[in-house]
Coordinates of C-alpha atoms in Angstrom, one line a residue:
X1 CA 2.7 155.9 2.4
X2 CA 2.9 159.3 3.8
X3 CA -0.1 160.6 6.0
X4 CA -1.3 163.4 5.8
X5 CA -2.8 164.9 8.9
X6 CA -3.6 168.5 7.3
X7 CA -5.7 168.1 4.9
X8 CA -7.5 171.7 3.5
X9 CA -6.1 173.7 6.8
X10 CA -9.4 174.6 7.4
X11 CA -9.7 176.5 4.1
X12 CA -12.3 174.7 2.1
X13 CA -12.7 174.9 -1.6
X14 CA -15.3 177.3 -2.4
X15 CA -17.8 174.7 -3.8
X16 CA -21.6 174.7 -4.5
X17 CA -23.2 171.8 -6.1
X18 CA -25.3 171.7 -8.6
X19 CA -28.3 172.2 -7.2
X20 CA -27.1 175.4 -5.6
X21 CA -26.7 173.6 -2.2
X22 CA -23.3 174.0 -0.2
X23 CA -24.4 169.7 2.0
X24 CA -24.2 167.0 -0.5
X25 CA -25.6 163.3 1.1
X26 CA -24.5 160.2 -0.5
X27 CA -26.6 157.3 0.0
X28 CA -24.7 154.1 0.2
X29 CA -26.1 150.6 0.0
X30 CA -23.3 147.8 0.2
X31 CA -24.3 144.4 -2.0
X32 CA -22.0 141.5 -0.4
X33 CA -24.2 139.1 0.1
X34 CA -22.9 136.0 -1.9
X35 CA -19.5 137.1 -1.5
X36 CA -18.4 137.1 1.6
X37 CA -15.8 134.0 2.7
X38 CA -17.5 130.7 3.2
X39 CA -16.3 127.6 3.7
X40 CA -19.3 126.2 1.8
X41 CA -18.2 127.7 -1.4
X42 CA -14.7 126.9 -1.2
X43 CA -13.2 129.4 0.4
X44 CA -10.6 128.5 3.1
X45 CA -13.2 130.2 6.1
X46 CA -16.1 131.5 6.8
X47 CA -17.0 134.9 7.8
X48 CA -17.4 135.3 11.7
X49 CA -19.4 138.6 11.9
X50 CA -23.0 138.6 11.7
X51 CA -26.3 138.8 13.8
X52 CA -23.7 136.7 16.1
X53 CA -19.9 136.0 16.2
X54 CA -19.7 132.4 14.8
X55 CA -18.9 129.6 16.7
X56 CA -18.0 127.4 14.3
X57 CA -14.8 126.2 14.3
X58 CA -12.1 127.3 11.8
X59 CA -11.9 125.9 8.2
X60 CA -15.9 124.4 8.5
X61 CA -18.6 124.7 6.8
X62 CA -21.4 127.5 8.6
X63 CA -24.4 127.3 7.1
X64 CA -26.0 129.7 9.4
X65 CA -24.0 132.4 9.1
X66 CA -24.5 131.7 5.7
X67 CA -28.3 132.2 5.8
X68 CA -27.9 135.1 7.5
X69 CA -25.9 136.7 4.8
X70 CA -28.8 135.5 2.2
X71 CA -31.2 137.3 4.1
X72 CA -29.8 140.5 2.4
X73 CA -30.6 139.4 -1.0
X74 CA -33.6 136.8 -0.2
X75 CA -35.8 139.9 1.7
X76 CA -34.2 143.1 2.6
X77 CA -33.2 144.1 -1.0
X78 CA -36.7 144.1 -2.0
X79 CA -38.3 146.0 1.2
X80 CA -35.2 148.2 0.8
X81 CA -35.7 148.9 -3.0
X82 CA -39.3 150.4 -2.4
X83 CA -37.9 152.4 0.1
X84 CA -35.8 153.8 -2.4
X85 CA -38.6 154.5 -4.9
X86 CA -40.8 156.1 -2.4
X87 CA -38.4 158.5 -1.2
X88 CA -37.1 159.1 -4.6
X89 CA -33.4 159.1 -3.7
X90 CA -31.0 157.3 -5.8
X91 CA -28.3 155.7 -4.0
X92 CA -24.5 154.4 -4.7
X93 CA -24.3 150.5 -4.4
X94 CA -21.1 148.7 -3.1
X95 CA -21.3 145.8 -5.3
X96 CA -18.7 143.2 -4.9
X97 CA -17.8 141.3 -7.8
X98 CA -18.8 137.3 -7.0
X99 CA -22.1 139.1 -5.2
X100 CA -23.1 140.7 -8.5
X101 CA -22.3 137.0 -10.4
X102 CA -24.8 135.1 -7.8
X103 CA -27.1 137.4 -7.0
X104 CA -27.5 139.3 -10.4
X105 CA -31.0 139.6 -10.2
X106 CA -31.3 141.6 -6.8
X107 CA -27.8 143.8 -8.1
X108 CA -30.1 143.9 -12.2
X109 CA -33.2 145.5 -9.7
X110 CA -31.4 148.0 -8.3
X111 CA -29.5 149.0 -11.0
X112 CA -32.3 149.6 -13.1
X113 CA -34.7 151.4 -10.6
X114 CA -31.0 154.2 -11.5
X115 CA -28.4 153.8 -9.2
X116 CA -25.0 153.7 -9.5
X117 CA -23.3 150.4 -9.1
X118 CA -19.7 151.0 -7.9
X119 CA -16.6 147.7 -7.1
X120 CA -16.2 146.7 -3.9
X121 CA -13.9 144.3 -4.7
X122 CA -14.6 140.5 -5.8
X123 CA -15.4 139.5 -2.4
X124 CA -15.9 141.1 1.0
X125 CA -12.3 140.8 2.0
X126 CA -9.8 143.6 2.7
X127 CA -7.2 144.2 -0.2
X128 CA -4.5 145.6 2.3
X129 CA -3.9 141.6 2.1
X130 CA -3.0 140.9 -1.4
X131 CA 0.5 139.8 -1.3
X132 CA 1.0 141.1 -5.3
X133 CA -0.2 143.6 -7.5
X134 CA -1.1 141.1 -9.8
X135 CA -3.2 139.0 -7.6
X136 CA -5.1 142.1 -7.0
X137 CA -5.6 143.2 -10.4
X138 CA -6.9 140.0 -11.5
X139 CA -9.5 140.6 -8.8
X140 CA -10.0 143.7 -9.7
X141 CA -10.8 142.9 -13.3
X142 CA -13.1 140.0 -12.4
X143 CA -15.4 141.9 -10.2
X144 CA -15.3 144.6 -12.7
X145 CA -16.5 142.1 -15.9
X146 CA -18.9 140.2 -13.1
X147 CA -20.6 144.4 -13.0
X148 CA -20.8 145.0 -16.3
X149 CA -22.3 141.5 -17.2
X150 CA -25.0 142.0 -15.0
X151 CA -25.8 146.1 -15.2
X152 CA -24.4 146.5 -18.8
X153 CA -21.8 149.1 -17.2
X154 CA -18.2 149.1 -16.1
X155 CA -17.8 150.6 -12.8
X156 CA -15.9 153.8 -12.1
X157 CA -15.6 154.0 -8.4
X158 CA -14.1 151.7 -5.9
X159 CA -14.2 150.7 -2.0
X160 CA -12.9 147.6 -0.4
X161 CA -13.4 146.4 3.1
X162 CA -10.8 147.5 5.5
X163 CA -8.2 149.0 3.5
X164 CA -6.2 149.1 0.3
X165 CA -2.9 148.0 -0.6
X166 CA 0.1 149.8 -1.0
X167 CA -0.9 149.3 -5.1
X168 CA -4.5 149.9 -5.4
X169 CA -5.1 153.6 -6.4
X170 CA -2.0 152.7 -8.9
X171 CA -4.4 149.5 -10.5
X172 CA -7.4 151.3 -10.5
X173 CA -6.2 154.2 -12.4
X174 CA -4.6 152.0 -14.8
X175 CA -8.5 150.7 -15.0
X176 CA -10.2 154.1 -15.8
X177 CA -11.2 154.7 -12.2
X178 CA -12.8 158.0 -11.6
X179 CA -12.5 157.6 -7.5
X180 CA -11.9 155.4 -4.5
X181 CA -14.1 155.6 -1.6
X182 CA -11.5 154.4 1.0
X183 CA -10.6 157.6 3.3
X184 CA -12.1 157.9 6.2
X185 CA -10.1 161.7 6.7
X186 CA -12.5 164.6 5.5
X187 CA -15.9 165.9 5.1
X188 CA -15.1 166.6 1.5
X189 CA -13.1 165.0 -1.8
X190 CA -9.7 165.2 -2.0
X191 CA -7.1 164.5 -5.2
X192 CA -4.7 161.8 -4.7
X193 CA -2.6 161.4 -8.4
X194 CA -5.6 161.3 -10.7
X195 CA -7.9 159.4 -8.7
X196 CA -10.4 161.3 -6.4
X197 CA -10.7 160.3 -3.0
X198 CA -14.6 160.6 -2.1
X199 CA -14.4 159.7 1.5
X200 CA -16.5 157.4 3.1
X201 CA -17.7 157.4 6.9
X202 CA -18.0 154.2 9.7
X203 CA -20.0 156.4 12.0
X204 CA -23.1 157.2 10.5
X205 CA -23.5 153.7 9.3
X206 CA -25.4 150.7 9.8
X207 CA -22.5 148.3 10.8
X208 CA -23.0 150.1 14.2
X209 CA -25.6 147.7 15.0
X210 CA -23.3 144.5 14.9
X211 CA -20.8 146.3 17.3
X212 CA -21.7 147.1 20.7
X213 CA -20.7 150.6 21.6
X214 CA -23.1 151.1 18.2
X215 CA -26.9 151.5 18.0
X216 CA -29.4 149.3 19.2
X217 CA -32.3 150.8 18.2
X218 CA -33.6 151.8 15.0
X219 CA -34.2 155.7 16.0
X220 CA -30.3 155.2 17.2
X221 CA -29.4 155.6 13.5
X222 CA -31.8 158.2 12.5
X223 CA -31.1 160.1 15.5
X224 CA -27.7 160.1 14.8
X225 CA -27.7 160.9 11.3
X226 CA -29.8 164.0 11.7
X227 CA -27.7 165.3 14.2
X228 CA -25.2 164.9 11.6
X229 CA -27.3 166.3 8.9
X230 CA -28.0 169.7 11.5
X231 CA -24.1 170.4 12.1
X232 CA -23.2 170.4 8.5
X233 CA -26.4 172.4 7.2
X234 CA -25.4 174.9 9.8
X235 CA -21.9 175.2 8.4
X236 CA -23.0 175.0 4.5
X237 CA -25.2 178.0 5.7
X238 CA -22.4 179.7 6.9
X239 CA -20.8 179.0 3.3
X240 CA -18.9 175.7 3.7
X241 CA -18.7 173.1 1.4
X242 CA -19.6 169.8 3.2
X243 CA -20.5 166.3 2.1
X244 CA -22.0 163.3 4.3
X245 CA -21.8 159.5 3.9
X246 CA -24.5 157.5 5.3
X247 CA -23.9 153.9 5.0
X248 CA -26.3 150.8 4.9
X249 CA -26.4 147.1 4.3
X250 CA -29.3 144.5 2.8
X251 CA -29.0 141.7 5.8
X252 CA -28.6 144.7 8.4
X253 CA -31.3 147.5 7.7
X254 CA -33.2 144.7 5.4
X255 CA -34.4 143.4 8.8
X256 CA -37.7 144.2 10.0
X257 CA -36.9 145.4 13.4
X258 CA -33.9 147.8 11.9
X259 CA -35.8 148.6 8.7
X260 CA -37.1 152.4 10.6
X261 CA -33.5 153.3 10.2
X262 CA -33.5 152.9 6.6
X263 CA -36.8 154.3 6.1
X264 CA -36.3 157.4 8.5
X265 CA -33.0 158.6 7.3
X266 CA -34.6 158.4 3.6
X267 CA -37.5 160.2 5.3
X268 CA -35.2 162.9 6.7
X269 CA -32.9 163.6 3.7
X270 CA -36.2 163.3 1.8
X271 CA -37.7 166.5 4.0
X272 CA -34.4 168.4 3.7
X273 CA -34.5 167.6 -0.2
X274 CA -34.7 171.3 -1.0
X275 CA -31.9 172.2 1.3
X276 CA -29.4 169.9 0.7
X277 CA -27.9 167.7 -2.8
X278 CA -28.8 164.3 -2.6
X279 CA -26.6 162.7 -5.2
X280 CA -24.6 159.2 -6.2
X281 CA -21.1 159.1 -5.9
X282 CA -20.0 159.3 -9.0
X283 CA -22.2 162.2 -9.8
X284 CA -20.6 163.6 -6.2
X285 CA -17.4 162.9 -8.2
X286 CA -17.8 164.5 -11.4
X287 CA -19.4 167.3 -10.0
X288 CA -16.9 168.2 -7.5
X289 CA -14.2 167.8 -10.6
X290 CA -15.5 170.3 -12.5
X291 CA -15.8 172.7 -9.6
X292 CA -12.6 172.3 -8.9

């Protein structure tokens, strides 16, 4: 892999959306619960980061950590969802594959209030650890069937936890892939072969609050993201193209006492609506395609 530290040399495409806007926000709402690593349902170990790093020894069952995963699915979907429909904003979802399988009512909700359900693999799991390509692609192709048995469409874009393999972006084109979500380099989409690389952001996420140079409090997040939101309108009014990614999960912002952050940034991008394109990835995707 070469690395490419460059990028547009500060020399943007010349893109407006469709709406005539030069900021496009993409909503992101990762579905995991069910699919991360548990020793419970077979895996070899549990998951270790949650509300607390597990103490559970290595290799045995953690039915707490479990729990707290379920949360996601059992409560904060639902809270989260009419969010969603109040605001009017329709988000990207994250879904991994065995998440969609268990929880396919939650991922069926969602899906059908219109957003766009995207792979994040068959379980929360990095794929920079697949020893073969065809380990991978089996994955791959279960998670993908698990999606469209439950929302009655194939996914077209793709992010996994941590990183991809040296073979991913190959697999996923063979697929039908219209992007992958896993660059963390620029403001805007970038090609890479035929795939499109709509990058995807850490910082203005909600997996801050499980780390602890992250937020604590819930107006940490909306602070933060509309600090975010002010730099890039300034620059889109100055006739850059720009795109943010704002990142959130059901057992994190699902909780009541984090729930403001969801609700406020929705708020926000709501009050900017005229200002800004508030749009689903793929449509981020397609549109950015045609522009270019």
């Amino acid at each position: 892999m070469t690395r490419d530290l460059v990028g547009y040399g500060g020399k943007w495409p010349d893109v407006t959306w469709p709406n005539g806007a030069r900021l496009a926000v993409s909503v992101v709402v990762n579905v995991e619960e069910g699919a991360e690593q548990q020793v419970i349902d077979g895996d070899a170990t549990s998951e270790r980061m949650g509300e607390v790093i597990s103490v559970v020894p290595e290799g045995r069952p953690d039915p707490g950590q479990a729990q707290i995963f379920a949360y996601g699915t059992r409560a904060g979907a639902w809270r989260m969802a009419d969010a969603l429909r109040r605001h009017d904003i329709r988000a990207t979802l994250f879904a991994c594959g065995r998440a969609a399988e268990r929880s396919a009512p939650v991922l069926r909700m969602l899906a059908d209030d219109g957003h766009e359900v995207a792979c994040h693999g068959w379980l929360w799991r990095p794929h920079a650890d697949y020893d073969t390509p065809e380990a991978e692609g089996v994955d791959l192709d279960r998670a993908a069937d698990a999606i469209a048995t439950t929302v009655g469409r194939r996914p077209v874009g793709f992010f996994c936890r941590g990183a991809e393999s040296p073979w991913t972006r190959a697999l996923l084109s063979e697929r039908g892939y219209l992007y992958t979500s896993n660059g963390f380099d620029d403001d805007l989409p970038y090609r890479d072969g035929p795939l499109l690389v709509v990058p995807y952001a850490l910082d203005s996420n909600d997996m801050k609050f499980f780390h602890p140079n992250g937020f604590v409090r819930a107006r940490d997040m909306t602070d933060y993201v509309s600090d975010a939101l002010d730099v890039l309108e300034a620059e889109a009014a100055r006739g850059q193209a720009r795109m943010l990614n704002i990142g959130f999960h059901l057992r994190i912002v699902g909780r009541p006492g984090r729930f403001g952050a969801f609700d406020g940034v929705l708020a926000d991008l709501a009050a900017r609506r005229e200002r800004i394109w508030i749009a689903t990835r793929e449509d981020i995707a397609r549109a950015w395609i045609a522009a270019t």
